[in-house]
Tab-separated table of C-alpha atoms in Angstrom:
chain	number	residue	atom	x	y	z
A	873	MET	CA	110.983	78.979	131.133
A	874	LYS	CA	111.125	82.675	130.257
A	875	ARG	CA	112.951	81.872	127.038
A	876	ILE	CA	110.248	79.426	125.936
A	877	ILE	CA	107.476	81.954	126.570
A	878	THR	CA	109.295	84.627	124.555
A	879	ILE	CA	109.685	82.324	121.553
A	880	LEU	CA	105.999	81.456	121.552
A	881	LEU	CA	104.973	85.107	121.664
A	882	VAL	CA	107.191	86.027	118.729
A	883	SER	CA	105.831	83.147	116.675
A	884	LEU	CA	102.268	84.237	117.364
A	885	SER	CA	103.058	87.820	116.416
A	886	LEU	CA	104.463	86.751	113.060
A	887	GLN	CA	101.431	84.638	112.309
A	888	LEU	CA	98.981	87.412	113.074
A	889	SER	CA	100.882	90.003	111.052
A	890	ALA	CA	100.569	87.833	107.957
A	891	GLN	CA	96.770	87.837	108.156
A	892	CYS	CA	94.871	90.307	105.976
A	893	VAL	CA	91.345	89.224	105.054
A	894	GLN	CA	89.012	87.239	107.313
A	895	LYS	CA	85.746	87.506	105.319
A	896	ALA	CA	84.817	88.395	101.746
A	897	GLY	CA	81.640	89.055	99.790
A	898	ALA	CA	80.722	89.836	96.200
A	899	GLY	CA	77.986	91.767	94.451
A	900	SER	CA	77.164	91.820	90.760
A	901	SER	CA	80.412	93.612	89.832
A	902	CYS	CA	81.879	94.678	93.155
A	903	THR	CA	83.864	93.141	95.979
A	904	PHE	CA	83.923	93.494	99.758
A	905	VAL	CA	86.420	92.273	102.325
A	906	ILE	CA	86.578	92.441	106.084
A	907	LYS	CA	90.148	92.675	107.276
A	908	SER	CA	91.505	90.997	110.367
A	909	ASP	CA	91.204	94.351	112.175
A	910	GLY	CA	87.423	94.384	111.581
A	911	THR	CA	87.455	97.173	108.995
A	912	LEU	CA	85.329	96.872	105.837
A	913	TRP	CA	86.669	97.675	102.362
A	914	ALA	CA	84.935	97.829	98.968
A	915	TRP	CA	85.690	98.457	95.295
A	916	GLY	CA	84.188	98.010	91.812
A	917	ARG	CA	80.790	99.008	90.462
A	918	ASN	CA	78.863	101.552	92.501
A	919	ASN	CA	75.972	102.778	90.359
A	920	TYR	CA	73.474	102.606	93.237
A	921	GLY	CA	75.830	103.236	96.146
A	922	GLN	CA	76.286	99.516	96.812
A	923	LEU	CA	79.900	100.061	97.893
A	924	GLY	CA	78.705	102.104	100.864
A	925	ILE	CA	81.353	104.820	100.454
A	926	GLY	CA	78.963	107.780	100.301
A	927	ASN	CA	78.615	108.231	96.540
A	928	THR	CA	77.594	106.446	93.333
A	929	VAL	CA	80.960	106.612	91.573
A	930	ASN	CA	82.569	103.377	90.407
A	931	THR	CA	86.012	102.949	91.943
A	932	PRO	CA	88.916	100.611	91.143
A	933	ALA	CA	90.615	101.591	94.399
A	934	LYS	CA	90.110	99.586	97.569
A	935	THR	CA	88.182	102.038	99.738
A	936	GLN	CA	87.343	101.740	103.424
A	937	VAL	CA	83.631	101.794	104.252
A	938	GLY	CA	83.233	104.176	107.166
A	939	THR	CA	85.486	103.853	110.197
A	940	ALA	CA	83.912	100.951	112.093
A	941	THR	CA	86.254	98.161	113.197
A	942	ASN	CA	83.696	95.530	114.192
A	943	TRP	CA	82.293	94.161	110.938
A	944	GLN	CA	81.579	90.451	111.115
A	945	SER	CA	79.969	89.334	107.829
A	946	ILE	CA	79.236	90.837	104.403
A	947	GLU	CA	77.253	89.819	101.316
A	948	GLY	CA	76.263	91.542	98.079
A	949	GLY	CA	73.042	91.168	96.120
A	950	GLN	CA	72.585	92.408	92.593
A	951	PHE	CA	72.819	96.089	93.531
A	952	HIS	CA	72.393	96.130	97.308
A	953	THR	CA	74.639	95.067	100.172
A	954	VAL	CA	73.979	93.588	103.602
A	955	ALA	CA	76.295	93.168	106.585
A	956	ILE	CA	76.327	92.340	110.278
A	957	LYS	CA	78.585	93.795	112.945
A	958	ALA	CA	80.086	91.907	115.861
A	959	ASP	CA	77.564	93.577	118.167
A	960	GLY	CA	74.702	91.841	116.329
A	961	THR	CA	73.408	94.905	114.484
A	962	LEU	CA	72.313	94.597	110.843
A	963	TRP	CA	73.207	97.159	108.172
A	964	THR	CA	72.153	97.608	104.523
A	965	TRP	CA	72.890	99.996	101.649
A	966	GLY	CA	72.590	100.405	97.867
A	967	LEU	CA	69.530	99.999	95.641
A	968	ASN	CA	66.208	100.014	97.475
A	969	ASP	CA	63.547	100.153	94.748
A	970	ASN	CA	61.719	97.142	96.191
A	971	GLY	CA	62.377	97.825	99.858
A	972	GLN	CA	65.257	95.313	99.938
A	973	LEU	CA	67.155	97.442	102.458
A	974	GLY	CA	64.424	96.880	105.080
A	975	LEU	CA	64.284	100.525	106.129
A	976	GLY	CA	60.550	101.099	105.674
A	977	ASN	CA	60.901	102.983	102.375
A	978	THR	CA	62.305	102.676	98.853
A	979	THR	CA	65.047	105.298	99.092
A	980	ASN	CA	68.527	104.208	98.022
A	981	ARG	CA	71.376	104.517	100.527
A	982	THR	CA	75.047	105.169	99.771
A	983	VAL	CA	76.328	104.424	103.290
A	984	PRO	CA	75.592	101.565	105.700
A	985	THR	CA	72.262	102.176	107.425
A	986	GLN	CA	71.050	100.162	110.405
A	987	VAL	CA	67.961	97.968	110.026
A	988	SER	CA	65.799	98.649	113.106
A	989	SER	CA	67.606	99.118	116.399
A	990	SER	CA	67.934	95.437	117.244
A	991	ASN	CA	71.239	93.708	117.895
A	992	ILE	CA	69.912	90.174	117.529
A	993	TRP	CA	71.140	89.236	114.057
A	994	SER	CA	73.438	86.271	113.387
A	995	SER	CA	73.366	85.884	109.575
A	996	VAL	CA	71.953	87.590	106.481
A	997	ALA	CA	71.612	86.743	102.779
A	998	ALA	CA	71.152	89.112	99.838
A	999	GLY	CA	69.151	87.944	96.836
A	1000	TYR	CA	68.765	89.829	93.604
A	1001	ASP	CA	66.193	92.215	95.066
A	1002	HIS	CA	65.298	90.742	98.442
A	1003	THR	CA	66.954	90.082	101.783
A	1004	VAL	CA	66.594	87.297	104.333
A	1005	ALA	CA	68.118	87.319	107.826
A	1006	ILE	CA	68.236	85.016	110.850
A	1007	THR	CA	68.438	86.114	114.472
A	1008	ASN	CA	70.489	84.588	117.266
A	1009	ASP	CA	67.544	82.401	118.335
A	1010	GLY	CA	66.918	81.012	114.829
A	1011	THR	CA	64.037	83.285	113.876
A	1012	MET	CA	63.906	84.249	110.193
A	1013	TYR	CA	62.804	87.536	108.684
A	1014	ALA	CA	62.586	88.605	105.029
A	1015	TRP	CA	61.906	91.782	103.045
A	1016	GLY	CA	62.117	93.278	99.560
A	1017	LEU	CA	60.761	92.040	96.215
A	1018	ASN	CA	58.171	89.274	96.556
A	1019	ASP	CA	56.653	88.788	93.088
A	1020	HIS	CA	57.260	85.015	93.184
A	1021	GLY	CA	56.789	84.526	96.916
A	1022	GLN	CA	60.548	84.561	97.576
A	1023	LEU	CA	60.043	86.188	100.968
A	1024	GLY	CA	58.117	83.148	102.193
A	1025	ASP	CA	55.433	85.037	104.098
A	1026	GLY	CA	52.556	83.452	102.173
A	1027	SER	CA	51.973	86.462	99.902
A	1028	ARG	CA	53.332	88.149	96.765
A	1029	SER	CA	53.440	91.596	98.328
A	1030	ASN	CA	56.732	93.471	98.555
A	1031	ARG	CA	57.876	94.311	102.077
A	1032	SER	CA	60.072	97.243	103.067
A	1033	THR	CA	60.565	96.140	106.694
A	1034	PRO	CA	61.561	92.747	108.162
A	1035	ARG	CA	58.677	90.286	107.914
A	1036	LEU	CA	58.547	87.270	110.270
A	1037	ILE	CA	58.863	83.947	108.400
A	1038	GLY	CA	59.320	81.415	111.179
A	1039	THR	CA	61.663	79.869	113.734
A	1040	GLY	CA	64.160	77.031	113.912
A	1041	TRP	CA	66.414	78.221	111.084
A	1042	LYS	CA	70.175	77.605	110.884
A	1043	SER	CA	71.337	79.184	107.597
A	1044	VAL	CA	69.902	80.761	104.439
A	1045	SER	CA	70.885	81.694	100.879
A	1046	ALA	CA	68.938	83.985	98.547
A	1047	GLY	CA	69.087	84.124	94.747
A	1048	ASN	CA	67.053	85.453	91.851
A	1049	ASN	CA	63.439	85.171	93.093
A	1050	ILE	CA	64.388	82.161	95.229
A	1051	THR	CA	65.278	81.465	98.853
A	1052	ILE	CA	66.779	78.195	100.130
A	1053	ALA	CA	67.468	77.526	103.803
A	1054	VAL	CA	68.576	74.858	106.264
A	1055	LYS	CA	66.794	74.344	109.581
A	1056	THR	CA	68.473	73.472	112.857
A	1057	ASP	CA	67.158	69.915	112.493
A	1058	GLY	CA	69.151	69.473	109.257
A	1059	THR	CA	66.179	69.639	106.872
A	1060	LEU	CA	66.306	71.639	103.641
A	1061	TRP	CA	63.597	74.101	102.588
A	1062	GLY	CA	62.884	76.359	99.628
A	1063	TRP	CA	60.403	78.921	98.354
A	1064	GLY	CA	59.911	81.341	95.470
A	1065	GLU	CA	59.877	80.861	91.723
A	1066	GLY	CA	58.672	77.624	90.134
A	1067	PHE	CA	60.813	74.538	89.668
A	1068	LEU	CA	63.956	76.445	90.722
A	1069	VAL	CA	62.863	75.895	94.316
A	1070	GLY	CA	63.745	72.214	94.015
A	1071	ASP	CA	60.581	70.473	95.217
A	1072	GLY	CA	59.869	68.867	91.836
A	1073	THR	CA	56.945	71.103	90.805
A	1074	ASP	CA	56.570	74.149	88.543
A	1075	ALA	CA	54.369	76.291	90.767
A	1076	ASP	CA	55.640	79.248	92.771
A	1077	LYS	CA	55.855	78.658	96.525
A	1078	THR	CA	54.965	81.619	98.697
A	1079	SER	CA	55.766	79.737	101.909
A	1080	PRO	CA	58.682	77.407	102.795
A	1081	VAL	CA	58.342	73.826	101.518
A	1082	GLN	CA	60.612	70.982	102.521
A	1083	LEU	CA	62.928	69.586	99.845
A	1084	GLY	CA	63.075	65.816	100.276
A	1085	THR	CA	63.254	64.130	103.657
A	1086	ALA	CA	66.973	64.176	104.458
A	1087	THR	CA	67.994	65.594	107.814
A	1088	ASN	CA	71.721	65.951	107.262
A	1089	TRP	CA	72.007	69.124	105.229
A	1090	LYS	CA	74.964	71.293	106.229
A	1091	SER	CA	74.936	74.385	103.963
A	1092	VAL	CA	73.328	75.800	100.831
A	1093	SER	CA	74.189	78.409	98.196
A	1094	ARG	CA	71.744	79.895	95.705
A	1095	GLY	CA	72.974	81.275	92.332
A	1096	VAL	CA	71.028	83.083	89.648
A	1097	ASN	CA	69.192	79.957	88.439
A	1098	HIS	CA	70.758	77.011	90.247
A	1099	ALA	CA	71.552	75.933	93.778
A	1100	LEU	CA	74.284	73.903	95.481
A	1101	ALA	CA	74.121	72.224	98.869
A	1102	VAL	CA	76.501	70.150	100.964
A	1103	LYS	CA	75.460	67.432	103.386
A	1104	THR	CA	77.192	66.566	106.630
A	1105	ASP	CA	78.486	63.377	104.988
A	1106	GLY	CA	80.529	65.508	102.545
A	1107	THR	CA	78.387	64.843	99.475
A	1108	LEU	CA	77.544	67.664	97.052
A	1109	TRP	CA	74.087	68.218	95.550
A	1110	ALA	CA	72.753	70.542	92.846
A	1111	TRP	CA	69.482	71.548	91.174
A	1112	GLY	CA	68.021	74.197	88.876
A	1113	THR	CA	68.924	75.076	85.282
A	1114	ASN	CA	71.963	73.495	83.624
A	1115	GLY	CA	72.475	75.132	80.215
A	1116	ARG	CA	76.157	75.837	80.912
A	1117	GLY	CA	76.917	72.734	82.949
A	1118	GLN	CA	76.629	74.606	86.250
A	1119	LEU	CA	75.154	71.593	88.038
A	1120	GLY	CA	78.362	69.638	87.470
A	1121	ILE	CA	76.618	66.430	86.403
A	1122	GLY	CA	78.520	65.941	83.142
A	1123	THR	CA	75.940	67.301	80.680
A	1124	THR	CA	74.115	70.466	79.695
A	1125	ALA	CA	70.806	68.655	79.608
A	1126	ALA	CA	67.653	70.119	81.093
A	1127	GLY	CA	68.014	71.075	84.725
A	1128	ASN	CA	67.004	69.056	87.745
A	1129	TYR	CA	63.765	69.723	89.590
A	1130	THR	CA	65.111	68.254	92.818
A	1131	PRO	CA	68.540	68.070	94.514
A	1132	THR	CA	70.758	65.611	92.617
A	1133	GLN	CA	74.120	64.340	93.818
A	1134	VAL	CA	77.189	65.657	92.000
A	1135	GLY	CA	79.606	62.784	91.488
A	1136	THR	CA	80.398	60.425	94.340
A	1137	ASP	CA	83.000	62.334	96.362
A	1138	THR	CA	82.373	62.609	100.082
A	1139	ASN	CA	84.908	65.293	100.977
A	1140	TRP	CA	83.110	68.459	99.943
A	1141	GLU	CA	83.311	71.174	102.575
A	1142	SER	CA	81.490	74.081	100.906
A	1143	ALA	CA	80.170	75.253	97.538
A	1144	LYS	CA	79.111	78.592	96.063
A	1145	ALA	CA	76.721	79.167	93.143
A	1146	GLY	CA	77.315	82.184	90.911
A	1147	PHE	CA	75.946	83.413	87.589
A	1148	PHE	CA	75.717	80.061	85.721
A	1149	PHE	CA	78.913	78.715	87.294
A	1150	SER	CA	79.962	77.021	90.511
A	1151	ILE	CA	82.968	76.956	92.843
A	1152	GLY	CA	83.550	74.305	95.490
A	1153	LYS	CA	86.096	73.581	98.209
A	1154	LYS	CA	87.039	70.180	99.544
A	1155	THR	CA	88.198	69.224	103.003
A	1156	ASP	CA	91.755	68.756	101.701
A	1157	GLY	CA	91.963	72.475	100.927
A	1158	THR	CA	91.666	72.138	97.144
A	1159	MET	CA	89.343	74.347	95.096
A	1160	TRP	CA	87.192	73.239	92.148
A	1161	SER	CA	85.040	74.901	89.474
A	1162	TRP	CA	82.490	74.037	86.786
A	1163	GLY	CA	79.831	75.627	84.591
A	1164	GLU	CA	80.173	78.614	82.269
A	1165	GLY	CA	83.731	79.730	81.501
A	1166	THR	CA	83.081	82.546	79.018
A	1167	PHE	CA	84.547	85.214	81.277
A	1168	ASN	CA	87.345	83.061	82.780
A	1169	GLN	CA	85.284	82.879	85.963
A	1170	LEU	CA	86.295	79.226	86.435
A	1171	GLY	CA	89.922	80.177	87.054
A	1172	GLN	CA	91.119	77.463	84.677
A	1173	GLY	CA	93.558	79.622	82.704
A	1174	ALA	CA	93.071	80.956	79.180
A	1175	SER	CA	90.256	78.532	78.357
A	1176	THR	CA	86.782	80.035	78.164
A	1177	ALA	CA	85.086	76.703	77.545
A	1178	ASN	CA	82.253	75.513	79.742
A	1179	VAL	CA	83.228	72.766	82.183
A	1180	LEU	CA	80.633	70.084	82.888
A	1181	VAL	CA	82.104	68.395	85.968
A	1182	PRO	CA	83.996	69.721	88.990
A	1183	THR	CA	87.585	70.394	87.886
A	1184	GLN	CA	90.387	71.386	90.231
A	1185	ILE	CA	91.701	74.946	90.009
A	1186	GLY	CA	95.484	74.660	89.982
A	1187	THR	CA	97.229	72.370	92.431
A	1188	GLN	CA	97.187	74.393	95.639
A	1189	ASN	CA	95.620	72.897	98.756
A	1190	ASP	CA	95.663	75.772	101.222
A	1191	TRP	CA	92.346	77.426	100.393
A	1192	HIS	CA	90.292	78.450	103.414
A	1193	THR	CA	87.132	80.224	102.203
A	1194	ILE	CA	85.541	80.743	98.781
A	1195	SER	CA	83.403	83.743	97.838
A	1196	VAL	CA	81.104	84.000	94.812
A	1197	GLY	CA	78.203	86.428	94.449
A	1198	THR	CA	74.761	85.236	93.346
A	1199	SER	CA	74.951	87.438	90.243
A	1200	SER	CA	78.719	87.667	89.788
A	1201	LEU	CA	80.972	86.559	86.903
A	1202	PHE	CA	84.124	86.342	88.965
A	1203	GLY	CA	85.455	84.398	91.907
A	1204	ALA	CA	87.382	85.160	95.066
A	1205	ALA	CA	88.963	83.091	97.799
A	1206	ILE	CA	90.912	83.451	101.016
A	1207	LYS	CA	93.866	81.216	101.836
A	1208	ASN	CA	94.798	79.844	105.229
A	1209	ASP	CA	97.335	82.649	105.625
A	1210	GLY	CA	94.648	85.312	105.166
A	1211	SER	CA	95.787	86.327	101.681
A	1212	PHE	CA	93.084	87.304	99.185
A	1213	TRP	CA	92.887	85.978	95.610
A	1214	THR	CA	90.558	86.782	92.689
A	1215	TRP	CA	89.951	85.752	89.069
A	1216	GLY	CA	87.466	86.139	86.193
A	1217	TYR	CA	85.609	89.121	84.758
A	1218	ASN	CA	87.020	92.519	85.685
A	1219	ASN	CA	85.013	95.095	83.738
A	1220	TYR	CA	84.569	97.343	86.792
A	1221	SER	CA	87.964	96.543	88.390
A	1222	GLN	CA	86.097	94.313	90.847
A	1223	LEU	CA	89.063	91.931	91.081
A	1224	GLY	CA	91.044	94.488	93.078
A	1225	ASP	CA	94.138	94.857	90.921
A	1226	GLY	CA	93.152	98.361	89.781
A	1227	LEU	CA	92.867	97.227	86.165
A	1228	THR	CA	90.065	95.957	83.913
A	1229	ALA	CA	91.712	92.986	82.217
A	1230	ARG	CA	90.449	89.557	83.235
A	1231	LEU	CA	92.535	87.419	85.548
A	1232	LEU	CA	92.691	83.892	84.156
A	1233	VAL	CA	93.718	82.107	87.354
A	1234	PRO	CA	93.503	82.934	91.066
A	1235	THR	CA	95.778	85.940	91.516
A	1236	LEU	CA	97.064	87.418	94.768
A	1237	ILE	CA	95.535	90.832	95.524
A	1238	ALA	CA	97.221	93.379	97.756
A	1239	CYS	CA	95.786	93.783	101.223
A	1240	PRO	CA	93.466	96.815	101.322
A	1241	GLY	CA	95.207	99.815	102.822
A	1242	SER	CA	98.656	98.569	101.863
A	1243	THR	CA	101.271	100.943	100.454
A	1244	ILE	CA	101.484	101.278	96.673
A	1245	VAL	CA	105.054	101.383	95.388
A	1246	THR	CA	105.750	102.404	91.780
A	1247	GLU	CA	109.047	101.347	90.210
A	1248	THR	CA	110.605	101.552	86.737
A	1249	ALA	CA	113.606	99.388	85.954
A	1250	CYS	CA	115.734	98.199	83.055
A	1251	ASP	CA	115.544	94.511	82.077
A	1252	SER	CA	114.816	93.313	85.637
A	1253	TYR	CA	113.896	94.446	89.136
A	1254	THR	CA	114.743	92.744	92.432
A	1255	GLY	CA	112.577	93.403	95.467
A	1256	ALA	CA	114.638	94.529	98.444
A	1257	ALA	CA	112.529	92.683	101.011
A	1258	THR	CA	111.857	89.448	99.143
A	1259	GLY	CA	114.904	89.136	96.886
A	1260	ILE	CA	112.556	88.111	94.074
A	1261	THR	CA	113.629	89.249	90.593
A	1262	TYR	CA	110.956	90.316	88.092
A	1263	THR	CA	111.605	90.584	84.346
A	1264	THR	CA	108.174	91.688	83.111
A	1265	SER	CA	105.974	94.686	83.864
A	1266	GLY	CA	102.976	94.074	86.088
A	1267	LEU	CA	101.342	94.402	89.485
A	1268	TYR	CA	103.002	92.341	92.203
A	1269	ILE	CA	102.411	91.853	95.918
A	1270	ASP	CA	105.408	91.963	98.249
A	1271	SER	CA	104.883	88.923	100.478
A	1272	VAL	CA	107.059	90.442	103.217
A	1273	THR	CA	105.819	94.042	103.407
A	1274	SER	CA	102.367	93.481	101.798
A	1275	ASN	CA	103.120	96.508	99.602
A	1276	GLU	CA	101.532	96.654	96.168
A	1277	LEU	CA	104.290	96.976	93.562
A	1278	HIS	CA	103.362	98.635	90.259
A	1279	LEU	CA	106.347	97.710	88.103
A	1280	THR	CA	107.354	98.894	84.629
A	1281	ILE	CA	110.204	97.010	82.986
A	1282	ASN	CA	111.952	98.702	80.062
A	1283	ASN	CA	114.263	96.485	78.050
A	1284	SER	CA	117.650	97.213	76.515
A	1285	THR	CA	117.568	97.113	72.717
A	1286	THR	CA	119.948	96.453	69.843
A	1287	SER	CA	119.551	97.410	66.211
A	1288	SER	CA	121.669	97.101	63.081
A	1289	VAL	CA	121.612	98.861	59.708
A	1290	THR	CA	123.680	98.294	56.559
A	1291	GLU	CA	124.419	101.268	54.311
A	1292	THR	CA	126.435	101.921	51.123
A	1293	ALA	CA	127.424	105.491	50.228
A	1294	CYS	CA	129.662	107.454	47.884
A	1295	ASP	CA	132.621	109.327	49.380
A	1296	SER	CA	130.863	109.930	52.751
A	1297	TYR	CA	127.841	109.013	54.908
A	1298	THR	CA	126.199	110.941	57.769
A	1299	TRP	CA	124.496	108.632	60.312
A	1300	ALA	CA	121.208	110.068	61.595
A	1301	ALA	CA	121.563	108.180	64.887
A	1302	ASN	CA	124.477	110.321	66.056
A	1303	GLY	CA	125.016	112.979	63.361
A	1304	THR	CA	128.534	111.742	62.588
A	1305	THR	CA	129.882	111.798	59.008
A	1306	TYR	CA	132.007	108.823	57.968
A	1307	THR	CA	134.349	108.751	54.882
A	1308	THR	CA	135.657	105.212	55.185
A	1309	SER	CA	134.005	101.814	55.190
A	1310	GLY	CA	133.636	100.035	58.556
A	1311	THR	CA	131.408	98.955	61.413
A	1312	TYR	CA	130.369	101.712	63.791
A	1313	THR	CA	128.434	101.585	67.098
A	1314	HIS	CA	126.287	104.186	68.855
A	1315	VAL	CA	125.041	103.565	72.441
A	1316	THR	CA	122.403	105.616	74.287
A	1317	THR	CA	120.980	105.179	77.789
A	1318	ASN	CA	117.381	106.052	78.734
A	1319	ALA	CA	115.982	107.286	82.051
A	1320	SER	CA	115.582	103.771	83.458
A	1321	GLY	CA	119.190	102.865	82.657
A	1322	CYS	CA	118.445	100.749	79.607
A	1323	THR	CA	121.027	100.837	76.823
A	1324	ASN	CA	120.027	101.123	73.187
A	1325	THR	CA	122.882	99.900	70.997
A	1326	ALA	CA	122.778	100.723	67.286
A	1327	THR	CA	125.305	99.244	64.832
A	1328	LEU	CA	126.114	100.676	61.389
A	1329	ASN	CA	127.685	98.414	58.763
A	1330	LEU	CA	129.011	100.940	56.244
A	1331	THR	CA	130.527	100.587	52.793
A	1332	ILE	CA	132.043	103.755	51.230
A	1333	ASN	CA	132.656	103.813	47.474
A	1334	ASN	CA	134.814	106.707	46.198
A	1335	SER	CA	134.485	108.770	43.026
A	1336	THR	CA	137.366	108.179	40.441
A	1337	THR	CA	138.950	110.019	37.471
A	1338	SER	CA	140.968	108.598	34.541
A	1339	SER	CA	142.583	110.031	31.370
A	1340	VAL	CA	143.620	108.464	28.057
A	1341	THR	CA	145.399	109.973	24.991
A	1342	GLU	CA	144.607	108.533	21.592
A	1343	THR	CA	145.682	109.321	17.941
A	1344	ALA	CA	143.528	108.037	15.089
A	1345	CYS	CA	143.048	108.340	11.324
A	1346	ASP	CA	139.808	109.980	10.107
A	1347	SER	CA	137.758	108.800	13.206
A	1348	TYR	CA	137.920	107.213	16.676
A	1349	THR	CA	135.330	105.233	18.588
A	1350	TRP	CA	135.747	105.493	22.390
A	1351	ALA	CA	135.078	102.208	24.107
A	1352	ALA	CA	134.064	104.000	27.304
A	1353	ASN	CA	130.870	105.307	25.814
A	1354	GLY	CA	130.718	103.872	22.279
A	1355	THR	CA	130.833	107.343	20.683
A	1356	THR	CA	132.691	107.896	17.382
A	1357	TYR	CA	134.613	111.138	17.140
A	1358	THR	CA	135.897	112.638	13.740
A	1359	THR	CA	137.576	115.745	15.069
A	1360	SER	CA	140.417	116.262	17.500
A	1361	GLY	CA	139.517	117.470	20.979
A	1362	THR	CA	139.155	116.682	24.680
A	1363	TYR	CA	136.085	114.657	25.602
A	1364	THR	CA	134.655	113.638	29.002
A	1365	HIS	CA	132.442	110.698	30.005
A	1366	VAL	CA	130.929	110.518	33.499
A	1367	THR	CA	129.194	107.466	35.062
A	1368	THR	CA	127.560	107.044	38.454
A	1369	ASN	CA	127.634	103.753	40.316
């Protein structure tokens, strides 16, 4: 019995050690992750302090936000960030020009700052310039920009502190001047700017209005100008603008004023709406994308074409959670093993690889806080822990140690030259002077152990002398140069080949 217990404990330990990221969030050009130890990490654009690291300096490096170890959820707006801790407290930071931080003023913050002193919060959503949050008992509050009624309090006045909206709410998503939410009874509601709300009319709604009559809505995600929602029966629905095919209905025709079903599949688990593109996950663990592909945000490889219907990303079926910001041009996802993957636009190093080149497909990103190992090798490099051999330079993640490997591969080279010379030839490659024809080799080795082999194919032609004695009558014409001589003497003719 003791032996069985020991085996189970070891297995559990291995499983937990493989976990890295449990939650992820995205802003306009920045990324956030909550690790399995409850710490919060951020990187990318930071012009308003939206990373929460105490300054406004953009950073490609994964940087821990404070020292807290109890972060529970995280979401980025356009330039502000919202998060909830496991103790139920709500925290905000970043741009605050419209009071979107909920702190009673319009002063920006560069570190997480608590909203009120309450510990009653269960979920929060960040729109472009407004914030909506739900408490443990289903009460909703909103604050920030309200020019289209997106706060839902019946006015168009901005609010810099949480404003009561109502009760009975289950989940909420905020976009650009729009808020969409699901109630505990399964009904879907929206408010804010014009037809983007989804109730079939063009007028702004300053208070929540019900969208249709269905009572089986499960979740909703609001992008910049379109929305996605999943029902409990696994069907996917979309509405809003559709100029890039972001609704997934097979065309780029005018958008839909009301929720419209996307295809006929009934195994959708979740969907996220970004900046004119969409990412969805099915119950079989596969991930799908559609909409604008200009910045490779669809994860479909080198193609930057728009995609008009949901199209599977790769062939993998072990995706756990997808993360796309309302105003982002990149995607992120967490696998069942807790590994973190990103793709798309990378102008502020928001993808987490420390670079700025786009990633065309979902790419494994090193766990924040992992050790960075820099190696230079010749022709190939084999990882000691994994036994994997790499033949090209790049950034790789060691699946055993979770180290981030920055690898430079230098290749051995060969070169060949053919030369013809008279009497002798001095080869610049090694400074040696040769007086005979032949094939010669010079090998050098660089700092990474690569050999550079140069081959010289050499032909040596030698200078010659010859002498003839002739006697003639009156004159003599020398065939060597065609000259006619009329007097005796010694004459010389020199030619150069």
